[in-house]
Every structure is written in C-alpha cells, then in structure tokens.
Amino acid sequence: MSDIFFNNTYSPLTSSELIEQEKSMMDQKRFDHCVRVSHTARKLAQLNHYDEDKAALAGFIHDYAKQISPTEFREAIKTQGFDQELLNWSPAIWHGVVGTYFIKRDLKITDEEILTAVSRHTTGDTKMTTLDKIVFMADYIEPGRIFTGVDEARQVTYENLDNGVGYQLAHTLEHLINRRSKIYPRTFDSYNVWSIKK
Ligand SMILES: [Fe+2]
Ligand SMILES: [Fe+2]
C-alpha cells in the first residue's frame, strides 16, 4: 500500500476504499503516477496557500478514467449529457472532461472544484482556479517526469504557478505541432491567456 491517506471530507468512501477503487481502474505504472501527482499537488498547495488535503485528493484522482475503454467513453458522452462534439476527439481529451462522470459514479465525489480541476487537467482553460492550476502543474512536473525542460518547468512553477501554466501550454502546443497532432481549441485559447509572463 502506498503512503497516502485521504480524509473522507469529499467522498462517502473511506480512504482505503478510494485507493483500492482507483487501483482497480489502472495499471501499477499509472497508479504510481497518480500518487506522485498527489504528493506534488500537496506541495504546490502549501506554496500557494491552498487546502493541501483537497489538492492531494484532486491530484490523486485526476487520471481515474485514463484507462477506461473508448467504447465506454463514447457511451458516457452519448448518454450523460456531454457535448456531442466530444465524439470527434480521443481518450487523451476524454479522460479529463468525461472522466468526471466516472469519478462521480464510482468515487461519489461531487465537489465541483475538484471535478472541474480533473476536467481541465489535460487542456487547461482560459479561466483556471488555484486548484485547476495545481492539478494541471502537478501532473506535468511530478518527480517521474523526464522530458527535456522539466527542470525549468519545475523551477518556473515553484516560483509562480501562473507562469508554470503558461510554460506547460507553450511546450505542449510546440510538442503537438511538431507531431502534426490535432489541437483541442480550448488548449489554444488557454495558451493565449496564460502565455503572458507574470
Ligand atoms: Fe491525464
Ligand atoms: Fe496524469
């Protein structure tokens, strides 16, 4: 068992039920990533005077739906009131936006701030709360990340959370463009807002 514990303020599930449920949804590699994101989110919360326990939980569950099958995602999009335009995208986008449905269903978490942070963690958004930024950045700079520029990303983020968001969006766009990948419009819009250095 990992060295994590969640007080059950945000879910009727106990801490170990929550951890076990998450574990059942993903492989060990993904689970370890979620634990590291949780720890990093806690650290960023402390630095930014935000509720550490809430940030740790949001970080832990951010990829809850990452390994759900495309068929299940499509079904949820069609039946759970999501924008049907989402069907034109892929699990990379779905696991955040549509992931909230599975989190509500299985983990019984209804806190809007947590759900929004999960929803925005892959694309960012033009408006982001402190928790949105914490989860977005913790996912990017957790200690397991090894991409070129990660040290700079960490330094920028620990110095100023908003600049971290700008850094990540710029680098993600660069990466997607280099691969000629399709870019989710919200990611473009977010870049235009957050690229400005504070
Ligand atoms: Fe993710
Ligand atoms: Fe992640």
Coordinates of N, CA and C and ligand atoms in Angstrom, one line a residue:
M1 N 0.9 -1.2 0.0 CA 0.0 0.0 0.0 C 0.9 1.3 0.0
S2 N 0.4 2.2 -0.7 CA 1.2 3.5 -0.8 C 1.1 4.3 0.5
D3 N 2.0 5.3 0.6 CA 2.0 6.1 1.8 C 1.0 7.3 1.7
I4 N -0.2 7.0 1.3 CA -1.2 8.1 1.2 C -2.4 7.8 2.0
F5 N -3.1 8.8 2.3 CA -4.3 8.7 3.1 C -5.2 9.9 2.8
F6 N -6.5 9.7 2.6 CA -7.4 10.8 2.3 C -8.4 10.9 3.4
N7 N -8.6 12.1 4.0 CA -9.7 12.2 4.9 C -10.9 12.2 4.0
N8 N -12.0 11.7 4.5 CA -13.2 11.5 3.7 C -14.2 12.6 3.5
T9 N -13.6 13.8 3.6 CA -14.5 15.0 3.5 C -15.3 15.1 2.2
Y10 N -14.6 14.6 1.1 CA -15.2 14.8 -0.2 C -15.8 13.5 -0.8
S11 N -15.8 12.4 0.0 CA -16.4 11.2 -0.5 C -16.9 10.3 0.6
P12 N -18.0 9.6 0.4 CA -18.5 8.7 1.5 C -17.6 7.5 1.6
L13 N -16.7 7.3 0.6 CA -15.8 6.1 0.7 C -14.7 6.4 1.7
T14 N -14.2 5.3 2.3 CA -13.1 5.5 3.2 C -11.8 5.7 2.4
S15 N -10.8 6.1 3.0 CA -9.5 6.4 2.3 C -9.1 5.1 1.6
S16 N -9.1 3.9 2.3 CA -8.6 2.7 1.6 C -9.6 2.2 0.5
E17 N -10.9 2.5 0.7 CA -11.8 2.1 -0.4 C -11.5 2.9 -1.7
L18 N -11.3 4.2 -1.4 CA -11.0 5.1 -2.5 C -9.7 4.7 -3.3
I19 N -8.7 4.4 -2.5 CA -7.4 4.0 -3.1 C -7.6 2.6 -3.8
E20 N -8.3 1.7 -3.2 CA -8.5 0.4 -3.9 C -9.3 0.5 -5.2
Q21 N -10.3 1.4 -5.1 CA -11.1 1.6 -6.3 C -10.3 2.2 -7.5
E22 N -9.5 3.1 -7.1 CA -8.6 3.7 -8.1 C -7.6 2.7 -8.7
K23 N -7.1 1.9 -7.8 CA -6.1 0.9 -8.2 C -6.8 -0.1 -9.2
S24 N -8.0 -0.4 -9.0 CA -8.7 -1.4 -9.8 C -9.0 -0.9 -11.2
M25 N -8.8 0.4 -11.4 CA -9.1 1.0 -12.7 C -7.8 1.2 -13.6
M26 N -6.6 0.9 -13.1 CA -5.4 1.2 -13.8 C -4.3 0.3 -13.5
D27 N -3.3 0.3 -14.3 CA -2.1 -0.5 -14.0 C -1.2 0.2 -13.0
Q28 N -0.2 -0.5 -12.5 CA 0.6 0.0 -11.4 C 1.4 1.3 -11.8
K29 N 1.8 1.3 -13.0 CA 2.6 2.5 -13.5 C 1.7 3.8 -13.4
R30 N 0.5 3.7 -13.9 CA -0.4 4.8 -13.9 C -0.8 5.1 -12.4
F31 N -1.0 4.1 -11.6 CA -1.3 4.4 -10.2 C -0.2 5.1 -9.5
D32 N 1.1 4.7 -9.7 CA 2.2 5.3 -9.1 C 2.3 6.8 -9.6
H33 N 2.0 7.0 -10.8 CA 2.0 8.4 -11.3 C 0.9 9.2 -10.5
C34 N -0.2 8.7 -10.3 CA -1.3 9.4 -9.6 C -0.9 9.7 -8.1
V35 N -0.1 8.8 -7.5 CA 0.4 9.0 -6.2 C 1.4 10.2 -6.2
R36 N 2.3 10.2 -7.2 CA 3.3 11.2 -7.3 C 2.6 12.6 -7.6
V37 N 1.6 12.6 -8.4 CA 0.8 13.8 -8.7 C 0.2 14.3 -7.4
S38 N -0.4 13.4 -6.6 CA -1.0 13.8 -5.3 C 0.0 14.5 -4.4
H39 N 1.2 13.9 -4.3 CA 2.2 14.5 -3.4 C 2.7 15.9 -3.9
T40 N 2.8 15.9 -5.3 CA 3.2 17.2 -5.8 C 2.1 18.3 -5.7
A41 N 0.9 17.9 -5.8 CA -0.2 18.8 -5.7 C -0.3 19.3 -4.2
R42 N 0.0 18.4 -3.3 CA 0.1 18.9 -1.9 C 1.2 19.9 -1.7
K43 N 2.3 19.7 -2.3 CA 3.4 20.6 -2.2 C 3.1 22.0 -2.8
L44 N 2.4 22.0 -4.0 CA 2.0 23.2 -4.6 C 1.0 23.9 -3.9
A45 N 0.1 23.2 -3.2 CA -1.0 23.8 -2.4 C -0.4 24.5 -1.2
Q46 N 0.6 23.9 -0.6 CA 1.3 24.5 0.5 C 1.9 25.9 0.1
L47 N 2.6 25.8 -1.0 CA 3.3 27.0 -1.5 C 2.3 28.1 -1.9
N48 N 1.1 27.7 -2.3 CA 0.1 28.7 -2.8 C -1.0 28.9 -1.9
H49 N -0.8 28.5 -0.6 CA -1.8 28.7 0.4 C -3.2 28.2 0.1
Y50 N -3.2 27.0 -0.4 CA -4.5 26.3 -0.8 C -4.6 25.1 0.1
D51 N -5.8 24.6 0.3 CA -6.2 23.4 1.1 C -5.4 22.2 0.6
E52 N -4.4 21.7 1.4 CA -3.5 20.7 1.0 C -4.2 19.3 0.8
D53 N -5.1 19.0 1.7 CA -5.8 17.7 1.6 C -6.7 17.7 0.3
K54 N -7.3 18.8 0.0 CA -8.2 18.8 -1.2 C -7.3 18.7 -2.5
A55 N -6.2 19.4 -2.5 CA -5.3 19.3 -3.6 C -4.7 17.9 -3.8
A56 N -4.4 17.3 -2.7 CA -3.8 15.9 -2.7 C -4.8 14.9 -3.3
L57 N -6.1 15.1 -2.9 CA -7.1 14.2 -3.4 C -7.4 14.4 -4.9
A58 N -7.5 15.7 -5.3 CA -7.7 16.0 -6.7 C -6.6 15.5 -7.6
G59 N -5.4 15.6 -7.1 CA -4.2 15.1 -7.8 C -4.3 13.6 -7.9
F60 N -4.7 13.0 -6.9 CA -4.7 11.5 -6.9 C -5.7 11.0 -7.9
I61 N -6.9 11.6 -8.0 CA -7.9 11.1 -8.9 C -7.9 11.7 -10.3
H62 N -6.9 12.6 -10.6 CA -7.0 13.3 -11.9 C -7.0 12.3 -13.1
D63 N -6.3 11.2 -13.0 CA -6.3 10.2 -14.1 C -7.2 9.0 -13.9
Y64 N -8.2 9.1 -13.0 CA -9.0 8.0 -12.6 C -9.5 7.2 -13.9
A65 N -9.9 8.0 -14.9 CA -10.5 7.4 -16.1 C -9.6 7.2 -17.2
K66 N -8.3 7.3 -17.0 CA -7.3 7.3 -18.1 C -7.3 5.9 -18.8
Q67 N -7.6 4.8 -18.2 CA -7.6 3.5 -18.9 C -9.0 2.9 -19.1
I68 N -10.0 3.8 -19.1 CA -11.3 3.4 -19.5 C -11.4 3.2 -21.0
S69 N -12.1 2.2 -21.5 CA -12.1 2.0 -22.9 C -12.8 3.0 -23.7
P70 N -12.4 3.3 -25.0 CA -13.0 4.2 -25.9 C -14.5 4.0 -26.0
T71 N -14.9 2.7 -26.0 CA -16.3 2.3 -26.1 C -17.1 2.9 -24.9
E72 N -16.6 2.7 -23.8 CA -17.2 3.2 -22.5 C -17.3 4.7 -22.5
F73 N -16.2 5.4 -23.0 CA -16.2 6.8 -23.0 C -17.3 7.3 -24.0
R74 N -17.4 6.7 -25.2 CA -18.4 7.1 -26.2 C -19.8 6.9 -25.6
E75 N -20.0 5.9 -24.9 CA -21.3 5.6 -24.3 C -21.7 6.7 -23.3
A76 N -20.7 7.1 -22.5 CA -20.9 8.1 -21.5 C -21.2 9.4 -22.2
I77 N -20.5 9.8 -23.2 CA -20.7 11.0 -23.9 C -22.1 11.1 -24.5
K78 N -22.5 9.9 -25.1 CA -23.9 9.9 -25.7 C -25.0 10.0 -24.7
T79 N -24.8 9.4 -23.5 CA -25.9 9.2 -22.6 C -25.9 10.2 -21.4
Q80 N -24.8 10.8 -21.1 CA -24.7 11.6 -19.9 C -24.7 13.1 -20.0
G81 N -25.2 13.6 -21.1 CA -25.4 15.0 -21.3 C -24.1 15.8 -21.7
F82 N -23.1 15.1 -22.2 CA -21.9 15.8 -22.7 C -22.1 16.4 -24.1
D83 N -21.3 17.4 -24.4 CA -21.3 18.0 -25.7 C -21.0 16.9 -26.7
Q84 N -21.8 16.6 -27.7 CA -21.6 15.5 -28.7 C -20.4 15.8 -29.6
E85 N -20.0 17.0 -29.6 CA -18.8 17.3 -30.4 C -17.5 16.6 -29.8
L86 N -17.6 16.2 -28.6 CA -16.5 15.5 -27.9 C -16.3 14.1 -28.6
L87 N -17.3 13.6 -29.3 CA -17.1 12.3 -30.0 C -16.0 12.4 -31.1
N88 N -15.7 13.6 -31.5 CA -14.7 13.8 -32.6 C -13.3 13.7 -32.0
W89 N -13.2 13.6 -30.7 CA -11.9 13.6 -30.0 C -11.5 12.2 -29.5
S90 N -10.5 12.1 -28.7 CA -10.0 10.8 -28.3 C -9.8 10.7 -26.8
P91 N -9.5 9.5 -26.3 CA -9.3 9.4 -24.8 C -8.4 10.4 -24.2
A92 N -7.4 10.9 -24.9 CA -6.5 11.9 -24.4 C -7.3 13.1 -23.8
I93 N -8.3 13.5 -24.6 CA -9.2 14.6 -24.1 C -10.3 14.0 -23.2
W94 N -10.8 12.9 -23.5 CA -12.0 12.4 -22.8 C -11.7 12.1 -21.3
H95 N -10.5 11.6 -21.0 CA -10.2 11.1 -19.7 C -10.3 12.3 -18.6
G96 N -10.1 13.5 -19.1 CA -10.3 14.6 -18.2 C -11.8 15.1 -18.1
V97 N -12.2 15.5 -19.3 CA -13.6 16.1 -19.4 C -14.7 15.1 -19.0
V98 N -14.6 13.9 -19.6 CA -15.6 12.9 -19.3 C -15.3 12.0 -18.1
G99 N -14.0 12.1 -17.7 CA -13.6 11.4 -16.5 C -14.4 11.7 -15.3
T100 N -14.8 13.0 -15.2 CA -15.6 13.4 -14.1 C -16.9 12.6 -13.9
Y101 N -17.4 12.1 -15.0 CA -18.6 11.3 -14.9 C -18.3 10.0 -14.1
F102 N -17.2 9.4 -14.4 CA -16.8 8.1 -13.8 C -16.4 8.3 -12.3
I103 N -15.8 9.5 -12.1 CA -15.4 9.8 -10.7 C -16.7 10.0 -9.8
K104 N -17.7 10.7 -10.3 CA -18.9 10.9 -9.6 C -19.6 9.5 -9.4
R105 N -19.6 8.7 -10.4 CA -20.3 7.4 -10.4 C -19.6 6.4 -9.4
D106 N -18.3 6.4 -9.4 CA -17.6 5.3 -8.6 C -17.1 5.9 -7.3
L107 N -16.5 7.0 -7.3 CA -15.9 7.6 -6.1 C -16.8 8.5 -5.3
K108 N -18.0 8.7 -5.9 CA -19.0 9.5 -5.2 C -18.5 10.9 -4.8
I109 N -17.6 11.5 -5.6 CA -17.1 12.8 -5.3 C -17.9 13.8 -6.1
T110 N -18.5 14.8 -5.4 CA -19.4 15.7 -6.1 C -18.9 17.2 -6.0
D111 N -17.8 17.4 -5.3 CA -17.3 18.7 -5.1 C -16.9 19.3 -6.5
E112 N -17.6 20.4 -6.8 CA -17.4 21.0 -8.2 C -16.0 21.4 -8.4
E113 N -15.3 21.9 -7.4 CA -14.0 22.4 -7.6 C -13.0 21.3 -8.0
I114 N -13.2 20.2 -7.3 CA -12.4 19.0 -7.6 C -12.7 18.5 -9.0
L115 N -14.0 18.4 -9.3 CA -14.4 17.8 -10.6 C -13.9 18.7 -11.8
T116 N -14.0 20.0 -11.6 CA -13.5 21.0 -12.6 C -12.0 20.9 -12.8
A117 N -11.3 20.7 -11.7 CA -9.8 20.6 -11.8 C -9.5 19.3 -12.7
V118 N -10.2 18.2 -12.5 CA -10.0 17.0 -13.2 C -10.3 17.3 -14.7
S119 N -11.5 17.9 -14.9 CA -12.0 18.2 -16.2 C -11.0 19.0 -17.0
R120 N -10.3 19.9 -16.4 CA -9.4 20.8 -17.1 C -7.9 20.4 -17.1
H121 N -7.6 19.2 -16.5 CA -6.2 18.9 -16.4 C -5.4 18.6 -17.6
T122 N -6.1 18.2 -18.7 CA -5.4 17.9 -20.0 C -5.3 19.1 -20.9
T123 N -6.3 19.9 -20.8 CA -6.4 21.0 -21.8 C -6.1 22.4 -21.3
G124 N -6.2 22.5 -20.0 CA -6.2 23.9 -19.4 C -7.5 24.6 -19.7
D125 N -7.6 25.8 -19.3 CA -8.8 26.6 -19.7 C -8.4 28.1 -19.6
T126 N -9.2 28.9 -20.2 CA -8.9 30.4 -20.1 C -9.1 30.9 -18.7
K127 N -10.0 30.4 -18.0 CA -10.2 30.7 -16.6 C -9.8 29.5 -15.8
M128 N -8.9 29.6 -14.9 CA -8.5 28.4 -14.0 C -8.4 28.9 -12.6
T129 N -9.0 28.0 -11.7 CA -8.9 28.3 -10.3 C -7.6 27.9 -9.8
T130 N -7.3 28.2 -8.5 CA -6.0 27.8 -8.0 C -5.9 26.2 -8.0
L131 N -6.9 25.5 -7.7 CA -6.9 24.1 -7.7 C -6.7 23.5 -9.1
D132 N -7.3 24.2 -10.1 CA -7.1 23.8 -11.5 C -5.6 23.8 -11.9
K133 N -5.0 24.9 -11.5 CA -3.6 25.2 -11.8 C -2.7 24.2 -11.1
I134 N -3.1 23.9 -9.8 CA -2.3 23.0 -9.0 C -2.3 21.6 -9.7
V135 N -3.4 21.1 -10.0 CA -3.5 19.7 -10.6 C -2.9 19.7 -12.0
F136 N -3.1 20.7 -12.8 CA -2.5 20.9 -14.1 C -1.0 20.8 -14.0
M137 N -0.4 21.5 -13.1 CA 1.0 21.6 -13.0 C 1.6 20.4 -12.3
A138 N 0.9 19.9 -11.3 CA 1.4 18.7 -10.6 C 1.6 17.5 -11.5
D139 N 0.6 17.4 -12.4 CA 0.6 16.3 -13.4 C 1.8 16.5 -14.3
Y140 N 2.2 17.7 -14.6 CA 3.3 18.0 -15.5 C 4.7 17.9 -14.9
I141 N 4.8 18.2 -13.7 CA 6.2 18.3 -13.1 C 6.4 17.2 -12.0
E142 N 5.5 16.3 -11.8 CA 5.7 15.2 -10.7 C 7.1 14.6 -11.0
P143 N 7.7 14.1 -9.9 CA 9.1 13.6 -10.0 C 9.4 12.5 -11.0
G144 N 8.4 11.8 -11.5 CA 8.6 10.8 -12.5 C 8.7 11.3 -13.9
R145 N 8.4 12.6 -14.1 CA 8.5 13.2 -15.5 C 10.0 13.4 -15.9
I146 N 10.3 13.1 -17.1 CA 11.7 13.2 -17.5 C 11.9 13.9 -18.8
F147 N 10.9 14.6 -19.3 CA 11.1 15.3 -20.6 C 12.1 16.4 -20.6
T148 N 12.6 16.8 -21.8 CA 13.5 17.9 -21.9 C 12.8 19.2 -21.4
G149 N 13.4 19.9 -20.5 CA 12.9 21.1 -20.0 C 12.1 21.0 -18.6
V150 N 12.0 19.7 -18.2 CA 11.3 19.5 -16.9 C 11.8 20.2 -15.7
D151 N 13.1 20.4 -15.7 CA 13.7 21.1 -14.5 C 13.3 22.6 -14.6
E152 N 13.4 23.1 -15.8 CA 13.0 24.5 -15.9 C 11.5 24.6 -15.6
A153 N 10.7 23.7 -16.0 CA 9.2 23.7 -15.7 C 9.0 23.7 -14.2
R154 N 9.8 22.9 -13.5 CA 9.6 22.8 -12.1 C 10.0 24.1 -11.4
Q155 N 11.1 24.7 -11.8 CA 11.6 25.9 -11.3 C 10.6 27.1 -11.5
V156 N 10.1 27.2 -12.7 CA 9.1 28.2 -13.0 C 7.9 28.0 -12.2
T157 N 7.4 26.8 -12.1 CA 6.1 26.5 -11.4 C 6.3 26.8 -9.9
Y158 N 7.4 26.4 -9.3 CA 7.5 26.6 -7.9 C 7.7 28.1 -7.6
E159 N 8.2 28.9 -8.5 CA 8.3 30.3 -8.4 C 7.0 31.0 -8.5
N160 N 6.3 30.6 -9.6 CA 5.0 31.3 -9.9 C 4.1 30.3 -10.6
L161 N 3.0 29.9 -10.0 CA 2.1 28.9 -10.5 C 1.5 29.3 -11.9
D162 N 1.2 30.6 -12.1 CA 0.6 31.0 -13.3 C 1.6 30.9 -14.5
N163 N 2.9 31.2 -14.2 CA 3.9 31.1 -15.2 C 4.1 29.6 -15.6
G164 N 4.0 28.8 -14.6 CA 4.1 27.4 -14.8 C 3.0 26.9 -15.9
V165 N 1.8 27.4 -15.7 CA 0.7 27.1 -16.6 C 1.0 27.5 -18.0
G166 N 1.6 28.7 -18.1 CA 2.0 29.3 -19.4 C 3.1 28.4 -20.0
Y167 N 4.0 28.0 -19.2 CA 5.1 27.2 -19.7 C 4.6 25.9 -20.2
Q168 N 3.8 25.2 -19.5 CA 3.3 23.9 -19.9 C 2.5 24.1 -21.2
L169 N 1.6 25.1 -21.3 CA 0.8 25.2 -22.5 C 1.6 25.5 -23.7
A170 N 2.6 26.3 -23.6 CA 3.5 26.6 -24.7 C 4.3 25.4 -25.2
H171 N 4.8 24.6 -24.2 CA 5.5 23.4 -24.6 C 4.6 22.3 -25.1
T172 N 3.4 22.2 -24.6 CA 2.5 21.2 -25.1 C 2.1 21.5 -26.5
L173 N 1.8 22.8 -26.8 CA 1.5 23.2 -28.2 C 2.6 22.9 -29.1
E174 N 3.8 23.2 -28.7 CA 5.0 23.0 -29.5 C 5.1 21.5 -29.9
H175 N 5.0 20.7 -28.8 CA 5.0 19.3 -29.0 C 4.0 18.7 -30.0
L176 N 2.7 19.2 -29.8 CA 1.6 18.7 -30.6 C 1.8 19.2 -32.1
I177 N 2.3 20.4 -32.2 CA 2.5 20.9 -33.6 C 3.6 20.1 -34.3
N178 N 4.7 19.9 -33.5 CA 5.8 19.1 -34.1 C 5.4 17.7 -34.6
R179 N 4.4 17.2 -33.9 CA 3.9 15.8 -34.3 C 2.7 15.9 -35.3
R180 N 2.4 17.2 -35.6 CA 1.2 17.4 -36.5 C 0.0 16.8 -35.9
S181 N -0.2 16.9 -34.6 CA -1.4 16.4 -34.0 C -2.5 17.4 -34.0
K182 N -3.7 17.0 -33.9 CA -4.8 17.9 -33.8 C -4.8 18.6 -32.4
I183 N -5.2 19.8 -32.4 CA -5.1 20.5 -31.1 C -6.5 20.9 -30.7
Y184 N -6.9 20.6 -29.5 CA -8.2 20.9 -28.9 C -8.3 22.4 -28.8
P185 N -9.3 23.0 -29.3 CA -9.4 24.5 -29.3 C -9.2 25.1 -27.9
R186 N -9.7 24.5 -26.9 CA -9.6 25.1 -25.6 C -8.1 25.2 -25.2
T187 N -7.2 24.3 -25.7 CA -5.8 24.4 -25.4 C -5.2 25.7 -26.0
F188 N -5.6 26.0 -27.3 CA -5.2 27.2 -27.9 C -5.7 28.4 -27.1
D189 N -6.9 28.5 -26.8 CA -7.5 29.6 -26.1 C -6.8 29.8 -24.7
S190 N -6.4 28.7 -24.1 CA -5.8 28.7 -22.8 C -4.4 29.3 -23.0
Y191 N -3.7 28.9 -24.0 CA -2.3 29.4 -24.3 C -2.4 30.9 -24.4
N192 N -3.3 31.4 -25.2 CA -3.4 32.9 -25.4 C -3.6 33.6 -24.1
V193 N -4.2 33.0 -23.1 CA -4.4 33.7 -21.8 C -3.2 33.6 -20.9
W194 N -2.6 32.4 -20.9 CA -1.6 32.1 -19.8 C -0.2 32.2 -20.3
S195 N 0.0 32.5 -21.6 CA 1.4 32.6 -22.1 C 2.1 33.9 -21.7
I196 N 1.2 34.8 -21.3 CA 1.8 36.1 -20.8 C 2.5 35.9 -19.5
K197 N 3.8 36.3 -19.4 CA 4.5 36.1 -18.2 C 4.1 37.1 -17.1
K198 N 4.0 36.6 -15.9 CA 3.7 37.4 -14.8 C 4.9 38.1 -14.2
Ligands
FE1 FE -4.3 12.9 -17.5
FE2 FE -1.7 12.4 -15.3

